[in-house]
Amino acid sequence: MSEQTLSHTTTTDAGSIPDTDVLEQMYRLMVTTTLADNRSTQEAKAGRLQAAFYPVRGMEAVCAALGAVLTPQDRLVSTYRNLGDALAKGVTLRSIMAELYGRIDGTSKGKGGPMHLHDTAVGFMATTGIVGSGLPIAVGLALANQLDGGGAATVVTFGDAATSIGAYHEAMNFAALWKLPIVFICQNNQWGEHTPIAEYAPSVELAKRASAYSMPAERVDGFDALATMHAIETAVERARRNDGPTFLECVTYRLTGHSGTADFSYVPRDELGAAMQRDPAPTFRSWLIDRGLTTAERIEALDREAEAYVLDAFQFAENSPLPHEDELFTDVFADDTWVRSVK
Amino acid sequence: MTTTERSTETAVMTSAAAMNSALDVAMAADDKIILLGEDIAEPTGGVFKVSKGLSTKYGVERVRSTPIAEQAIVGTAVGLALGGYRAVAEIMFFDFIAVCMDQVVNHAAKFRYMTGGATPTPITVRTVVGSSRFGAQHAQSLEAWFMHTPGINVVMPSSPADAKGLLAACLESEDPCLYIEHISLAYSKKEEVPTGHYSIPLGQANVLRPGRDVTLVTYGPQVPVVEQAAEELAAKGIEAEVIDLRTLVPLDFDTVLSSVERTRRAVIVHEATQFCGPGAEISSRIHEELFNELIAPVQRVGSDYSPVPFSSALSGYPTVAKIVSSVEELM
C-alpha cells in the first residue's frame, strides 16, 4: 500500500478471522490504550505528571495485533512510546501508571519513569529513551534465544524515525547475518518528533530497506488490525521456527503531538482529519458490529470494563507512595555499600 | 561461575596469556559466557591474541567474531545479559568506545537502576589502551568518562596475575564492568599466575611498596613508571609508598586515605589527561578527609592537555623525572 491509500481503506477481512475471544481481546486492548492514553495526556497537561507523556494514539491496532500474537515466552523490547506495547505484553496498567507518577508501585519503583518500563515475568524486557537503541539489545535477546535452542520470538518495536540511527542498521545486519529469531516492527506513524517522514527519509517505504540485508519484509496497513495481526503472526512464527529475522513496517499515523503536552499545530489538518477517520478502536468497533462478530451490547460491556480498569489504575497510581529517599542509592550496583560511601 | 576454589598451580605468563586463561577457565565452568568482538575467533584469535584458541575449544557460537559495529557489539552483549547470558564484548581500542558510548553508559550502566533492580546487565567490556604508536584515535585513556557514570565498574590491571584475577572478578560480577588493558603491559611482563580459577575482589587496592614519606597513587600502565620513580626517590633517601588502585570503580579510598594519613604527602599519577582526570577526584577526597594532616597539598602527575601525539618526539605522558620532581617539591 502507499500513503495515498491510507485514508480510503478500513479494517479488512484480510486472511482468516480469529475467534471472537481473540477479537474481543484485541478490541479491549485498543480501547484501554486509547482511554489510558487520553487520560495520561490530560494529566500531563494539567501538570499532575512529573514529565511529558508520549502518546500512542493511532498505533492501537498494531499494539492489539502484537497482543494477539505474542505469548509470555516471546520477548518484546519497546520504546518510550510504549503504553500499548506494554499492555499488549501483559504489563498491568496499575504498575505502568504508578511508574508514570514516579511512585513506589511502578514497574521500576518510580526510578525509571515512563521511558523505562519493564516486566520480565511477561517478557516485556526493556524500553529505552534513546531512539533506535533498543534494536541491538533485542538482537542480543534473540541471540540468547537462539543459543537456548529457539522456539520463541524476540520482537522489537520502534518508530519510523529510529530507522535513521546507525544502531538500526547495525542491528539489522547482525540479525540477518546470524539468522536470528527476531521481528523488527516499525510502528511507522510518519513523524519523527516534529519532522514529517518525507523530510528525513529519501524513501518513505522503509520496508524496502530490509532487502539490503536480504531480510524478508512486509509493509502493512497499521490501521488494519487483522492485516497487521496476520503479518506479525507470519513473522513471529518464522522466528519461532528459527528461520531468521523479519522486518515489518506497519504504516499508521500519529493522532496526537509528539508528547502529551507539546504543540501539535504543525501537523497538516487534512492529513490528521483523514487519519482520524481511521482511529483504530472506533474503526474496529464498527467493523466487529457490522460483520456481526459481536454485538453492540457486548461492545458496551467491554467499554465499561476498560473504563473501570483505567479509572482503577489511575486511582491506584495516585494513592501509591512516593519512593523513600533512601532508594536513591539502591540499584546503582548490586551492592550499595560503596555507593553510599562516596555519595 | 560457581567455582570458588583457588588454584594452587601456577605458570609463568604474560598479561595476554593470563587474560586468555581467565576467559578459558570461566568459559569451561559456565557455558553462559559468550565472547563478542571483531576478529576474535580463529585464525586471528583477536588482534592482541587474547582470545587465541578459544573458538577452537568452545566453538564460534560462543567465541563470536562480529562485523565492525561497536554499537551492536555492546548492545548485543546487553541483550544477552537480559537473556541470562554473560557476554564479554571486546572493543579493539579504547578510543572506539566513543562509537558505542550509548550502549555502555545509557544502557549497560543504567539498566539495573532504571528498572528498580529488575534487569541488571552484567556484561564485561574489554578494551585496550596505550602508547602513541598509532596516533590520537588509538591511544587515549578515557577511564574518567566511565568513573563519572554511576553503575559501571572500571578496572585497570597492571600485572599478569592481576590481569587474570581482575578479569575473573569482572566475569563473576553482578554489575557491568569496563576492563581496560594496556598495550605496553600485554606482552612485556611475565610472572607466575595461577592456572586455574583465580579472582581478585574488585575495589581492593594493592600496596606494592611500603614507605613512610609520601604516598604515590597510581594504576595500570603507570605502575612500572611509578615503581621506578620510587626506586630513584629511595636512592635520594625518600621512602615512597606505592599504591596500585587496580579498580577505579569501586575505588579503594580506605587504603589510599590510611596510607596518606601516615605519610602526610601524596602524588597521584595516571596516563589519563590530568585536567578533570581521576586524580582530581582522589586529590579532592584526600584534602577533604585529611586536610589537617597534610604537610603539603596533594599533587597530580597526569598527561598534558593535548590529544595523544603521534611523533615520538612529542609526549605528554607522565615520566619518572616528572614524578620524582613532583615528590621533591613536596618534601
XYZ file of C-alpha atoms in Angstrom:
674
model
C 0.000 0.000 0.000
C 1.065 3.605 -0.318
C 0.373 6.684 1.786
C -2.193 7.833 -0.783
C -4.462 4.919 0.021
C -4.284 5.374 3.764
C -7.420 7.414 4.205
C -9.541 5.265 1.898
C -9.280 1.829 3.444
C -10.832 0.457 6.584
C -10.315 -2.687 8.595
C -10.400 -5.513 6.094
C -11.207 -9.170 6.292
C -7.600 -9.980 5.439
C -6.790 -13.637 5.986
C -8.738 -15.809 8.380
C -10.801 -14.159 11.085
C -9.789 -15.187 14.622
C -12.171 -16.464 17.278
C -14.456 -13.980 18.983
C -12.482 -14.037 22.221
C -9.324 -13.026 20.354
C -11.183 -10.253 18.545
C -12.675 -9.008 21.792
C -9.281 -9.157 23.459
C -7.916 -7.024 20.622
C -10.749 -4.535 20.968
C -10.342 -4.380 24.733
C -6.653 -3.632 24.337
C -7.309 -0.901 21.777
C -9.962 0.862 23.812
C -7.965 0.533 27.046
C -4.930 2.019 25.335
C -6.952 4.889 23.902
C -8.599 5.686 27.216
C -5.392 5.430 29.247
C -3.540 7.442 26.629
C -6.125 10.236 26.612
C -6.173 10.357 30.398
C -2.364 10.414 30.609
C -2.247 13.317 28.182
C -4.827 15.173 30.283
C -2.825 14.510 33.436
C 0.368 15.710 31.770
C -1.337 18.886 30.516
C -2.763 19.505 33.980
C 0.741 19.257 35.394
C -0.050 16.247 37.531
C 2.550 14.034 35.852
C 6.183 14.778 36.516
C 7.165 14.572 32.862
C 5.741 14.588 29.396
C 3.823 11.562 28.232
C 4.409 10.103 24.769
C 1.034 9.163 23.322
C 0.488 6.059 21.226
C -2.743 7.289 19.654
C -3.013 5.908 16.138
C -0.930 2.815 16.897
C -3.545 0.927 18.911
C -4.268 -1.606 16.155
C -0.593 -2.566 15.868
C -0.391 -2.992 19.649
C -3.547 -5.097 19.688
C -2.133 -7.256 16.918
C 1.050 -7.762 18.953
C -1.055 -8.728 21.959
C -2.998 -11.276 19.937
C 0.126 -12.992 18.628
C 2.755 -12.856 21.376
C 2.945 -15.227 24.324
C 4.794 -14.502 27.587
C 7.661 -16.662 26.250
C 8.173 -14.231 23.380
C 10.202 -11.194 24.371
C 9.480 -7.608 23.494
C 11.793 -4.597 23.528
C 9.945 -1.315 23.176
C 10.449 2.428 23.079
C 9.414 5.427 25.131
C 6.132 5.425 23.163
C 5.215 2.201 24.836
C 1.827 2.207 26.554
C 0.126 -0.032 24.005
C 3.136 -2.348 23.705
C 3.302 -2.797 27.476
C -0.411 -3.570 27.735
C -0.156 -5.942 24.784
C 2.551 -7.895 26.551
C 0.526 -8.151 29.737
C 2.052 -5.482 31.956
C -0.631 -4.256 34.367
C -1.913 -0.731 33.852
C -1.585 -0.155 37.597
C 2.175 -0.685 37.527
C 2.527 1.358 34.332
C 0.601 4.293 35.738
C 2.373 4.165 39.092
C 5.643 4.445 37.187
C 4.269 7.420 35.242
C 3.586 9.113 38.566
C 7.046 8.191 39.925
C 5.584 6.006 42.677
C 6.996 3.019 44.512
C 4.472 0.597 42.972
C 5.638 1.436 39.459
C 7.420 -1.156 37.365
C 10.750 0.452 38.343
C 9.872 1.700 41.835
C 9.452 5.135 40.289
C 13.133 5.345 39.414
C 12.797 4.700 35.694
C 9.813 6.721 34.622
C 7.590 6.085 31.621
C 10.548 5.609 29.271
C 11.904 2.647 31.239
C 9.036 0.257 31.796
C 9.684 -3.463 32.010
C 8.123 -6.639 33.326
C 10.325 -9.599 32.611
C 7.729 -12.012 34.009
C 5.599 -11.347 30.931
C 8.532 -10.928 28.538
C 8.410 -7.132 28.419
C 12.162 -6.858 28.648
C 13.176 -3.265 28.240
C 12.190 0.146 26.967
C 14.669 2.794 26.010
C 14.571 6.550 25.731
C 17.306 6.709 23.104
C 15.715 6.414 19.676
C 16.788 3.216 17.887
C 18.909 1.872 20.728
C 16.567 -0.999 21.515
C 17.340 -2.800 18.263
C 20.834 -4.083 19.132
C 19.604 -5.049 22.591
C 16.822 -7.080 21.021
C 19.447 -8.691 18.780
C 21.222 -9.857 21.941
C 17.992 -11.257 23.351
C 17.322 -13.057 20.082
C 20.856 -14.446 20.130
C 20.256 -15.689 23.686
C 17.094 -17.367 22.469
C 18.881 -18.937 19.510
C 21.640 -20.244 21.795
C 18.958 -21.618 24.128
C 17.617 -23.691 21.249
C 14.978 -21.302 19.915
C 11.236 -21.746 19.956
C 10.336 -18.197 20.936
C 10.488 -14.877 19.139
C 12.145 -11.643 20.146
C 10.205 -8.645 18.887
C 11.438 -5.083 18.886
C 9.199 -2.128 18.175
C 10.377 1.288 17.112
C 9.119 4.350 15.312
C 9.883 5.310 11.752
C 12.444 7.898 12.874
C 14.546 5.187 14.530
C 15.491 3.946 11.077
C 17.817 6.948 10.758
C 20.227 5.945 13.507
C 23.266 3.723 12.963
C 22.211 1.260 15.651
C 19.239 0.309 13.462
C 21.466 -0.681 10.553
C 23.975 -2.483 12.749
C 21.195 -4.486 14.373
C 19.598 -5.390 11.027
C 22.983 -6.558 9.765
C 23.706 -8.710 12.826
C 20.229 -10.240 12.758
C 20.395 -11.144 9.081
C 23.994 -12.369 9.274
C 23.273 -14.668 12.217
C 19.706 -15.582 11.101
C 18.354 -14.571 14.485
C 14.783 -15.273 15.647
C 13.749 -11.629 15.724
C 10.989 -9.465 14.299
C 11.687 -5.802 13.696
C 8.378 -3.965 13.906
C 8.480 -0.410 12.681
C 5.445 1.428 14.012
C 5.557 3.986 11.238
C 3.483 6.898 12.486
C 5.043 9.115 9.812
C 6.520 11.674 12.202
C 9.950 11.945 13.779
C 9.089 14.237 16.656
C 8.153 17.375 14.703
C 9.549 16.348 11.310
C 7.458 14.532 8.698
C 8.960 11.346 7.281
C 9.408 12.743 3.757
C 11.742 15.394 5.164
C 14.175 12.949 6.727
C 13.985 9.786 4.604
C 14.765 9.640 0.872
C 12.362 6.712 0.517
C 9.367 6.640 2.828
C 8.804 2.942 2.153
C 11.016 1.755 4.967
C 10.333 -1.941 4.384
C 12.394 -1.678 1.216
C 15.500 -1.239 3.340
C 15.294 -4.843 4.521
C 16.243 -6.096 1.068
C 19.682 -4.569 1.605
C 20.125 -7.148 4.353
C 18.456 -9.993 2.424
C 15.784 -9.963 5.080
C 12.129 -10.820 4.420
C 9.964 -7.743 4.822
C 6.368 -6.666 4.598
C 4.629 -3.320 4.514
C 1.229 -3.458 6.082
C -1.610 -1.041 6.826
C -1.131 -0.428 10.525
C -4.704 0.788 10.919
C -5.911 -2.608 9.727
C -5.763 -4.713 12.856
C -6.331 -8.060 11.155
C -3.895 -7.500 8.313
C -1.306 -6.392 10.854
C -2.027 -9.362 13.081
C -1.555 -11.816 10.218
C 1.708 -10.165 9.186
C 3.032 -10.272 12.746
C 1.907 -13.882 13.084
C 3.792 -14.914 9.954
C 6.949 -13.129 11.103
C 6.761 -14.412 14.683
C 6.205 -17.973 13.506
C 9.220 -17.657 11.231
C 11.246 -16.594 14.264
C 9.857 -19.375 16.439
C 10.871 -21.890 13.756
C 14.366 -20.378 13.859
C 14.056 -19.366 10.210
C 15.530 -15.924 10.768
C 14.516 -12.297 11.077
C 11.690 -10.309 9.501
C 11.222 -6.601 9.028
C 7.659 -5.425 9.304
C 6.582 -1.885 8.544
C 3.168 -1.051 9.991
C 2.006 2.214 8.460
C -0.122 4.272 10.828
C -0.395 7.950 11.639
C 0.276 9.752 14.882
C -3.085 11.145 16.004
C -1.594 13.466 18.632
C 1.528 15.513 19.205
C 4.973 14.067 19.824
C 4.394 14.384 23.539
C 1.254 14.791 25.563
C 1.942 18.433 26.255
C 3.610 19.572 23.033
C 2.199 21.927 20.451
C 0.513 19.963 17.702
C -0.312 22.707 15.220
C 2.441 21.674 12.817
C 0.503 18.585 11.693
C -1.462 19.277 8.479
C -5.158 19.341 9.351
C -6.256 17.426 6.248
C -3.821 14.597 6.908
C -4.828 14.403 10.536
C -8.525 14.551 9.658
C -8.144 11.668 7.218
C -6.219 9.617 9.747
C -8.758 10.352 12.478
C -11.377 8.750 10.229
C -9.479 5.533 10.818
C -8.976 5.904 14.583
C -8.256 2.249 15.458
C -10.617 1.494 18.337
C -13.801 3.039 16.860
C -12.960 1.585 13.428
C -12.537 -1.888 14.874
C -15.691 -1.492 16.952
C -17.750 -0.649 13.857
C -16.215 -3.480 11.888
C -16.922 -6.041 14.611
C -20.542 -4.979 14.827
C -21.071 -4.570 11.078
C -19.634 -8.003 10.403
C -21.824 -9.494 13.115
C -18.805 -10.771 15.008
C -20.064 -9.318 18.244
C -22.979 -7.222 19.460
C -23.325 -3.577 20.381
C -24.257 -4.689 23.905
C -21.103 -6.737 24.212
C -19.010 -3.788 22.971
C -20.649 -1.517 25.527
C -19.777 -4.025 28.235
C -16.157 -4.118 27.047
C -16.064 -0.312 27.007
C -17.324 -0.150 30.594
C -14.792 -2.787 31.622
C -11.984 -0.778 30.071
C -13.187 2.469 31.665
C -13.241 0.834 35.097
C -9.798 -0.709 34.541
C -8.300 2.655 33.565
C -10.010 4.509 36.432
C -8.735 1.947 38.919
C -5.186 2.181 37.581
C -5.048 5.967 37.905
C -6.512 5.837 41.405
C -4.001 3.166 42.354
C -1.141 5.258 40.975
C -2.259 8.431 42.748
C -2.559 6.550 46.038
C 0.772 4.750 45.701
C 3.507 6.183 47.955
C 6.475 8.050 46.616
C 9.752 6.145 46.892
C 11.666 6.671 50.118
C 14.681 8.947 49.637
C 16.938 6.037 50.515
C 16.004 4.475 47.151
C 18.354 6.993 45.518
C 21.329 4.802 46.368
C 19.876 1.349 45.795
C 20.201 -0.456 42.460
C 23.162 1.576 41.219
C 25.147 -1.620 41.782
C 24.083 -4.953 43.216
C 25.801 -3.963 46.464
C 25.207 -0.359 47.520
C 27.910 -0.155 50.217
C 30.482 1.640 48.082
C 27.876 3.957 46.530
C 26.808 5.091 49.982
C 30.420 5.712 50.970
C 31.063 8.061 48.037
C 27.530 9.525 47.585
C 30.569 -19.121 37.886
C 30.230 -21.419 40.795
C 33.871 -22.312 41.227
C 35.313 -20.722 44.320
C 38.397 -22.806 44.910
C 41.651 -21.051 44.300
C 44.166 -22.680 42.042
C 47.455 -23.605 43.653
C 49.304 -24.419 40.440
C 50.938 -21.560 38.630
C 52.701 -20.907 35.363
C 54.743 -18.009 34.033
C 52.504 -15.916 31.814
C 52.235 -12.603 30.026
C 49.150 -10.473 30.696
C 47.715 -11.566 27.338
C 48.097 -15.220 28.313
C 46.713 -14.514 31.779
C 43.575 -12.923 30.331
C 43.232 -15.835 27.932
C 43.473 -18.154 30.924
C 40.789 -16.215 32.824
C 38.421 -16.468 29.851
C 39.254 -20.145 29.334
C 38.646 -21.100 32.967
C 35.407 -19.131 33.110
C 34.088 -20.498 29.801
C 34.838 -24.059 30.894
C 32.907 -23.539 34.125
C 29.987 -21.550 32.737
C 28.529 -22.194 29.305
C 26.580 -18.940 29.525
C 29.734 -16.930 28.866
C 29.814 -15.652 25.277
C 32.595 -13.604 23.704
C 31.808 -10.993 21.052
C 34.229 -8.858 19.099
C 35.948 -8.085 15.850
C 38.313 -10.849 14.660
C 38.242 -12.670 18.000
C 37.711 -16.176 16.572
C 40.387 -18.256 14.839
C 42.558 -17.886 12.933
C 43.079 -14.382 14.312
C 42.161 -15.003 17.937
C 41.818 -11.265 18.470
C 44.274 -8.706 17.194
C 46.096 -8.912 20.534
C 45.619 -12.705 20.680
C 43.773 -12.569 23.983
C 41.114 -14.993 22.744
C 43.527 -17.207 20.829
C 42.461 -20.834 20.762
C 39.147 -20.212 22.475
C 36.933 -20.510 19.383
C 38.600 -23.824 18.584
C 37.903 -25.012 22.101
C 34.415 -23.577 22.656
C 33.117 -23.035 19.121
C 32.306 -19.965 17.080
C 28.856 -19.821 18.650
C 30.474 -18.809 21.929
C 33.527 -17.010 20.578
C 31.771 -14.929 18.013
C 33.563 -12.716 15.505
C 31.361 -9.764 14.651
C 31.072 -7.138 11.955
C 32.826 -3.849 12.686
C 29.893 -2.361 14.561
C 30.616 -1.337 18.120
C 27.084 -0.195 18.980
C 25.739 -3.592 18.017
C 28.551 -5.463 19.782
C 27.790 -3.845 23.125
C 24.037 -3.714 22.510
C 24.051 -7.429 21.743
C 26.007 -8.025 24.937
C 23.367 -6.097 26.893
C 20.591 -8.135 25.270
C 22.441 -11.367 26.003
C 22.618 -10.305 29.644
C 18.856 -9.698 29.669
C 18.516 -13.197 28.237
C 20.556 -14.801 31.026
C 23.974 -14.904 29.351
C 27.282 -13.341 30.347
C 28.772 -11.542 27.399
C 32.313 -10.271 27.075
C 32.410 -7.566 24.422
C 35.818 -6.719 23.020
C 36.280 -3.152 21.809
C 39.579 -3.247 19.982
C 40.880 0.164 21.094
C 39.573 2.303 23.935
C 39.006 5.266 21.621
C 36.462 3.204 19.645
C 34.234 3.145 22.709
C 33.029 6.581 21.687
C 31.164 4.745 18.907
C 29.226 2.613 21.398
C 29.107 5.044 24.311
C 25.300 4.969 24.272
C 25.104 1.249 24.905
C 27.791 1.364 27.608
C 26.684 4.379 29.622
C 22.984 4.728 28.832
C 22.085 1.066 28.773
C 24.560 -1.271 30.463
C 25.347 1.146 33.294
C 21.755 2.231 33.946
C 19.538 -0.784 33.336
C 19.661 -2.021 36.918
C 18.802 1.393 38.305
C 16.157 2.362 35.765
C 14.274 -0.846 36.430
C 14.462 -0.697 40.202
C 16.876 -3.609 40.274
C 14.885 -5.893 37.975
C 17.089 -6.090 34.881
C 20.787 -5.819 35.696
C 23.069 -6.241 32.689
C 26.311 -7.774 33.954
C 28.435 -7.527 30.843
C 32.189 -7.130 30.606
C 33.557 -4.710 28.058
C 37.233 -5.416 27.423
C 39.282 -2.802 25.731
C 42.871 -1.817 25.071
C 44.618 1.477 25.630
C 48.033 2.942 25.435
C 51.086 4.025 23.547
C 51.070 6.625 20.849
C 52.209 4.214 18.177
C 49.007 4.679 16.188
C 48.198 8.319 16.924
C 45.430 10.168 18.673
C 42.484 7.867 17.845
C 44.156 4.717 19.190
C 45.707 5.931 22.428
C 43.524 7.973 24.717
C 42.926 6.998 28.369
C 39.222 7.600 28.861
C 38.575 5.963 32.219
C 37.349 9.208 33.793
C 34.358 9.228 31.439
C 33.200 5.951 32.968
C 34.092 6.764 36.561
C 31.734 9.693 36.063
C 28.858 7.360 35.110
C 27.216 5.626 38.081
C 26.581 1.922 37.546
C 29.664 0.536 35.830
C 32.817 -0.861 37.412
C 36.090 0.405 35.962
C 39.028 -1.957 36.175
C 42.626 -1.478 35.038
C 45.189 -4.163 35.892
C 48.937 -3.632 35.891
C 50.393 -7.153 36.026
C 49.679 -10.601 34.594
C 48.371 -12.043 37.879
C 46.113 -9.045 38.410
C 45.042 -9.191 34.769
C 43.739 -12.700 35.336
C 42.305 -12.167 38.803
C 40.520 -8.953 37.944
C 39.118 -10.243 34.646
C 37.765 -13.278 36.504
C 36.165 -10.902 39.022
C 34.538 -8.946 36.160
C 33.123 -12.167 34.714
C 31.686 -13.038 38.148
C 30.388 -9.539 38.898
C 26.673 -8.891 39.086
C 27.294 -5.498 37.522
C 28.667 -4.293 34.192
C 32.433 -3.908 34.106
C 34.762 -1.958 31.896
C 38.075 -3.813 31.848
C 40.900 -1.744 30.405
C 44.075 -3.472 29.256
C 47.275 -1.667 28.479
C 49.030 -2.475 25.254
C 52.504 -1.949 26.727
C 51.786 -4.438 29.520
C 50.209 -7.176 27.414
C 53.477 -8.891 26.482
C 56.251 -7.010 28.308
C 55.974 -8.501 31.772
C 55.835 -12.179 32.714
C 55.136 -13.584 36.145
C 53.714 -16.569 37.992
C 49.948 -16.717 37.522
C 47.565 -19.332 38.930
C 46.496 -21.627 36.098
C 43.068 -22.482 37.486
C 40.308 -20.273 38.810
C 41.754 -17.139 40.358
C 39.900 -13.934 41.109
C 40.745 -10.723 42.935
C 37.846 -8.803 44.509
C 37.026 -5.521 42.793
C 37.674 -2.477 44.933
C 40.824 -3.646 46.697
C 43.933 -1.600 46.037
C 47.337 -3.223 46.251
C 50.167 -1.680 48.281
C 53.118 -2.550 46.071
C 55.805 -0.888 48.162
C 55.681 0.393 51.722
C 57.068 3.824 52.539
C 56.834 6.474 55.220
C 57.444 9.783 53.414
C 54.963 10.067 50.576
C 52.116 8.049 49.035
C 52.192 7.532 45.278
C 48.757 6.504 43.999
C 48.556 5.052 40.509
C 47.137 2.246 38.348
C 47.570 0.459 35.026
C 50.478 1.403 32.775
C 51.908 3.990 35.161
C 52.578 1.350 37.821
C 56.026 0.382 36.481
C 56.858 4.068 35.916
C 55.915 4.939 39.485
C 57.827 1.946 40.850
C 60.929 3.167 39.059
C 60.378 6.656 40.434
C 60.128 5.156 43.934
C 63.486 3.474 43.378
C 65.071 6.777 42.401
C 63.485 8.514 45.362
C 64.794 5.784 47.676
C 68.289 6.479 46.384
C 67.705 10.066 47.482
C 66.543 8.957 50.909
C 62.803 9.450 50.274
C 60.722 6.382 51.091
C 57.619 6.349 48.872
C 54.637 4.080 49.430
C 53.235 2.890 46.095
C 49.558 2.021 45.768
C 48.155 0.319 42.671
C 44.418 1.067 42.721
C 43.608 -1.844 40.361
C 39.980 -0.721 40.166
C 38.812 2.869 39.765
C 35.181 1.995 40.457
C 34.801 0.862 43.158
C 37.761 2.938 44.288
C 39.508 1.802 47.479
C 39.620 5.142 49.296
C 40.265 3.375 52.599
C 43.683 2.110 51.516
C 44.603 5.467 49.989
C 43.482 7.525 52.994
C 45.076 5.289 55.615
C 48.354 5.480 53.718
C 48.261 9.260 53.326
C 47.302 9.624 56.975
C 50.697 8.096 57.771
C 52.857 9.629 55.049
C 51.056 13.021 55.076
C 52.044 13.605 51.469
C 50.530 12.289 48.235
C 51.073 12.355 44.488
C 48.586 10.791 42.102
C 49.933 9.557 38.795
C 47.948 8.477 35.743
C 48.131 8.362 31.985
C 44.714 9.970 31.538
C 44.704 13.699 30.918
C 45.425 15.438 34.215
C 42.701 18.075 33.710
C 39.456 16.586 35.096
C 41.176 13.219 35.320
C 40.769 10.540 38.006
C 43.465 12.245 40.085
C 41.249 15.278 40.597
C 38.661 13.215 42.454
C 41.231 11.330 44.510
C 43.121 14.506 45.382
C 39.945 16.268 46.394
C 38.909 13.367 48.595
C 42.281 13.348 50.352
C 42.046 17.087 51.009
C 38.512 16.770 52.334
C 39.374 13.929 54.698
C 42.936 14.713 55.708
C 43.406 18.458 55.272
C 44.813 18.922 58.764
C 47.189 16.001 58.410
C 48.779 17.072 55.142
C 52.212 18.646 55.163
C 51.748 19.896 51.602
C 48.929 19.982 49.021
C 48.328 16.760 47.088
C 49.979 16.793 43.672
C 48.910 15.225 40.399
C 51.018 13.985 37.516
C 48.745 13.179 34.597
C 49.105 13.557 30.864
C 49.343 17.018 29.391
C 46.250 18.602 27.914
C 46.549 17.549 24.284
C 45.366 14.677 22.119
C 47.962 11.905 22.213
C 50.576 12.934 19.624
C 51.891 10.506 17.018
C 55.509 11.609 16.784
C 57.762 10.002 19.344
C 59.430 13.408 19.646
C 56.301 14.569 21.416
C 54.864 13.083 24.576
C 52.667 14.438 27.326
C 52.740 11.234 29.365
C 53.967 11.205 32.962
C 57.622 10.242 33.278
C 59.875 9.081 36.088
C 61.504 12.504 36.086
C 58.173 14.333 36.376
C 57.103 12.096 39.257
C 60.398 12.443 41.119
C 60.335 16.193 40.653
C 56.741 16.404 41.884
C 57.609 14.455 45.035
C 60.693 16.550 45.697
C 58.551 19.690 45.628
C 56.512 18.238 48.481
C 59.437 17.431 50.742
